[in-house]
mmCIF file of C-alpha atoms in Angstrom:
data_model
loop_
_atom_site.group_PDB
_atom_site.id
_atom_site.type_symbol
_atom_site.label_atom_id
_atom_site.label_comp_id
_atom_site.label_asym_id
_atom_site.label_seq_id
_atom_site.Cartn_x
_atom_site.Cartn_y
_atom_site.Cartn_z
ATOM 1 C CA MET I 1 163.330 46.339 132.589
ATOM 2 C CA VAL I 2 160.309 44.796 131.961
ATOM 3 C CA GLU I 3 158.644 47.178 134.570
ATOM 4 C CA GLN I 4 160.018 50.109 133.653
ATOM 5 C CA THR I 5 159.249 50.083 130.056
ATOM 6 C CA LEU I 6 155.571 48.880 130.901
ATOM 7 C CA ALA I 7 155.706 52.019 132.915
ATOM 8 C CA LYS I 8 156.955 53.948 130.343
ATOM 9 C CA ILE I 9 154.363 52.934 128.269
ATOM 10 C CA LYS I 10 151.581 53.787 130.584
ATOM 11 C CA GLU I 11 153.297 57.320 131.295
ATOM 12 C CA ILE I 12 153.486 58.139 127.376
ATOM 13 C CA GLU I 13 149.864 56.475 127.003
ATOM 14 C CA ALA I 14 148.859 59.116 130.326
ATOM 15 C CA LYS I 15 149.968 61.824 128.252
ATOM 16 C CA ALA I 16 148.756 60.593 124.602
ATOM 17 C CA ALA I 17 145.350 60.625 126.516
ATOM 18 C CA GLU I 18 145.323 64.088 128.156
ATOM 19 C CA LEU I 19 146.747 65.709 124.444
ATOM 20 C CA ILE I 20 143.921 63.968 123.182
ATOM 21 C CA LYS I 21 141.739 65.574 126.172
ATOM 22 C CA ASN I 22 143.243 68.642 125.597
ATOM 23 C CA ALA I 23 143.226 68.531 121.701
ATOM 24 C CA LYS I 24 139.144 67.554 121.550
ATOM 25 C CA GLN I 25 138.573 70.565 123.747
ATOM 26 C CA VAL I 26 140.283 73.102 122.038
ATOM 27 C CA ALA I 27 138.352 71.206 118.303
ATOM 28 C CA VAL I 28 134.918 71.985 121.162
ATOM 29 C CA ARG I 29 136.003 76.082 121.970
ATOM 30 C CA THR I 30 136.273 76.438 118.319
ATOM 31 C CA VAL I 31 133.427 75.275 116.728
ATOM 32 C CA ARG I 32 131.774 76.914 119.716
ATOM 33 C CA GLU I 33 133.312 80.036 118.881
ATOM 34 C CA THR I 34 133.070 79.401 115.160
ATOM 35 C CA THR I 35 129.259 78.853 115.551
ATOM 36 C CA GLU I 36 128.973 82.110 117.734
ATOM 37 C CA LYS I 37 130.867 83.896 115.303
ATOM 38 C CA GLN I 38 128.326 82.552 112.386
ATOM 39 C CA VAL I 39 125.565 83.719 114.906
ATOM 40 C CA LYS I 40 126.359 87.670 115.060
ATOM 41 C CA GLU I 41 127.254 87.539 111.541
ATOM 42 C CA LEU I 42 123.815 86.201 110.697
ATOM 43 C CA GLU I 43 122.017 88.202 113.105
ATOM 44 C CA THR I 44 123.722 91.591 111.532
ATOM 45 C CA LEU I 45 123.176 90.214 108.158
ATOM 46 C CA GLU I 46 119.731 90.105 108.820
ATOM 47 C CA GLN I 47 119.494 93.743 110.450
ATOM 48 C CA GLU I 48 120.934 94.996 107.359
ATOM 49 C CA LEU I 49 118.755 93.363 104.949
ATOM 50 C CA LYS I 50 115.495 93.898 107.299
ATOM 51 C CA ALA I 51 116.862 97.839 107.005
ATOM 52 C CA GLU I 52 117.058 97.437 103.382
ATOM 53 C CA THR I 53 113.696 96.007 102.639
ATOM 54 C CA GLU I 54 111.995 98.507 104.799
ATOM 55 C CA LYS I 55 113.786 101.314 102.659
ATOM 56 C CA LEU I 56 112.525 99.487 99.482
ATOM 57 C CA VAL I 57 109.539 99.826 101.101
ATOM 58 C CA GLU I 58 109.228 103.180 102.118
ATOM 59 C CA THR I 59 110.551 103.944 98.672
ATOM 60 C CA GLU I 60 108.108 102.074 96.820
ATOM 61 C CA LYS I 61 105.290 103.159 98.878
ATOM 62 C CA LEU I 62 106.392 106.719 97.904
ATOM 63 C CA LYS I 63 106.494 105.917 94.538
ATOM 64 C CA ALA I 64 103.005 105.111 94.434
ATOM 65 C CA GLN I 65 101.680 107.829 95.983
ATOM 66 C CA GLN I 66 102.954 110.232 93.835
ATOM 67 C CA GLU I 67 101.776 108.195 90.852
ATOM 68 C CA ALA I 68 98.585 108.244 93.081
ATOM 69 C CA LYS I 69 98.675 112.144 92.883
ATOM 70 C CA ASN I 70 99.560 112.367 89.546
ATOM 71 C CA ILE I 71 97.040 109.989 88.550
ATOM 72 C CA ALA I 72 93.940 112.479 90.713
ATOM 73 C CA THR I 73 95.660 115.716 88.960
ATOM 74 C CA GLU I 74 95.551 114.030 85.530
ATOM 75 C CA ALA I 75 92.186 113.153 86.288
ATOM 76 C CA GLN I 76 90.618 116.329 87.454
ATOM 77 C CA LYS I 77 92.598 118.441 84.449
ATOM 78 C CA GLN I 78 90.798 116.160 81.873
ATOM 79 C CA ILE I 79 87.172 116.439 83.962
ATOM 80 C CA ALA I 80 88.245 120.323 83.328
ATOM 81 C CA SER I 81 88.491 119.744 80.102
ATOM 82 C CA LEU I 82 85.307 117.942 79.366
ATOM 83 C CA LYS I 83 83.157 120.820 81.495
ATOM 84 C CA THR I 84 84.844 123.079 79.327
ATOM 85 C CA ALA I 85 84.031 121.487 76.267
ATOM 86 C CA THR I 86 80.397 120.522 77.220
ATOM 87 C CA THR I 87 80.042 124.057 78.880
ATOM 88 C CA PRO I 88 78.934 126.168 75.696
ATOM 89 C CA LYS I 89 76.837 122.923 74.098
ATOM 90 C CA ILE I 90 75.064 122.958 77.048
ATOM 91 C CA ALA I 91 74.056 126.647 77.282
ATOM 92 C CA GLN I 92 73.212 126.673 73.211
ATOM 93 C CA ALA I 93 71.031 123.077 74.468
ATOM 94 C CA LYS I 94 69.108 124.845 77.105
ATOM 95 C CA LYS I 95 68.790 128.063 74.643
ATOM 96 C CA GLU I 96 67.761 125.537 71.789
ATOM 97 C CA ILE I 97 64.914 123.853 74.297
ATOM 98 C CA LEU I 98 63.693 127.367 75.896
ATOM 99 C CA LYS I 99 63.327 128.611 71.771
ATOM 100 C CA CYS I 100 61.177 125.735 71.359
ATOM 101 C CA LEU I 101 58.941 126.005 74.599
#
């Protein structure tokens, strides 16, 4: 009777050990799968962020180029305006100088 009880206890312990082993394997597999999933999600987010950053950089680059064109155009207008304003004065000054000679 004691031997039967000991045999049953050993059998129960063996089953418990097997259950624990299986539970550990499931836990390890779950952790591995979760980690892989998170890595894939992070890679996807990283790619999206990179694409968005490139898009923003390109947009800002285009804005800066347009602003540079606008500044150059405005500078040319100002130069033309100055030339227009000073040409009659230069001509008048030349006439005055020639009169003095």
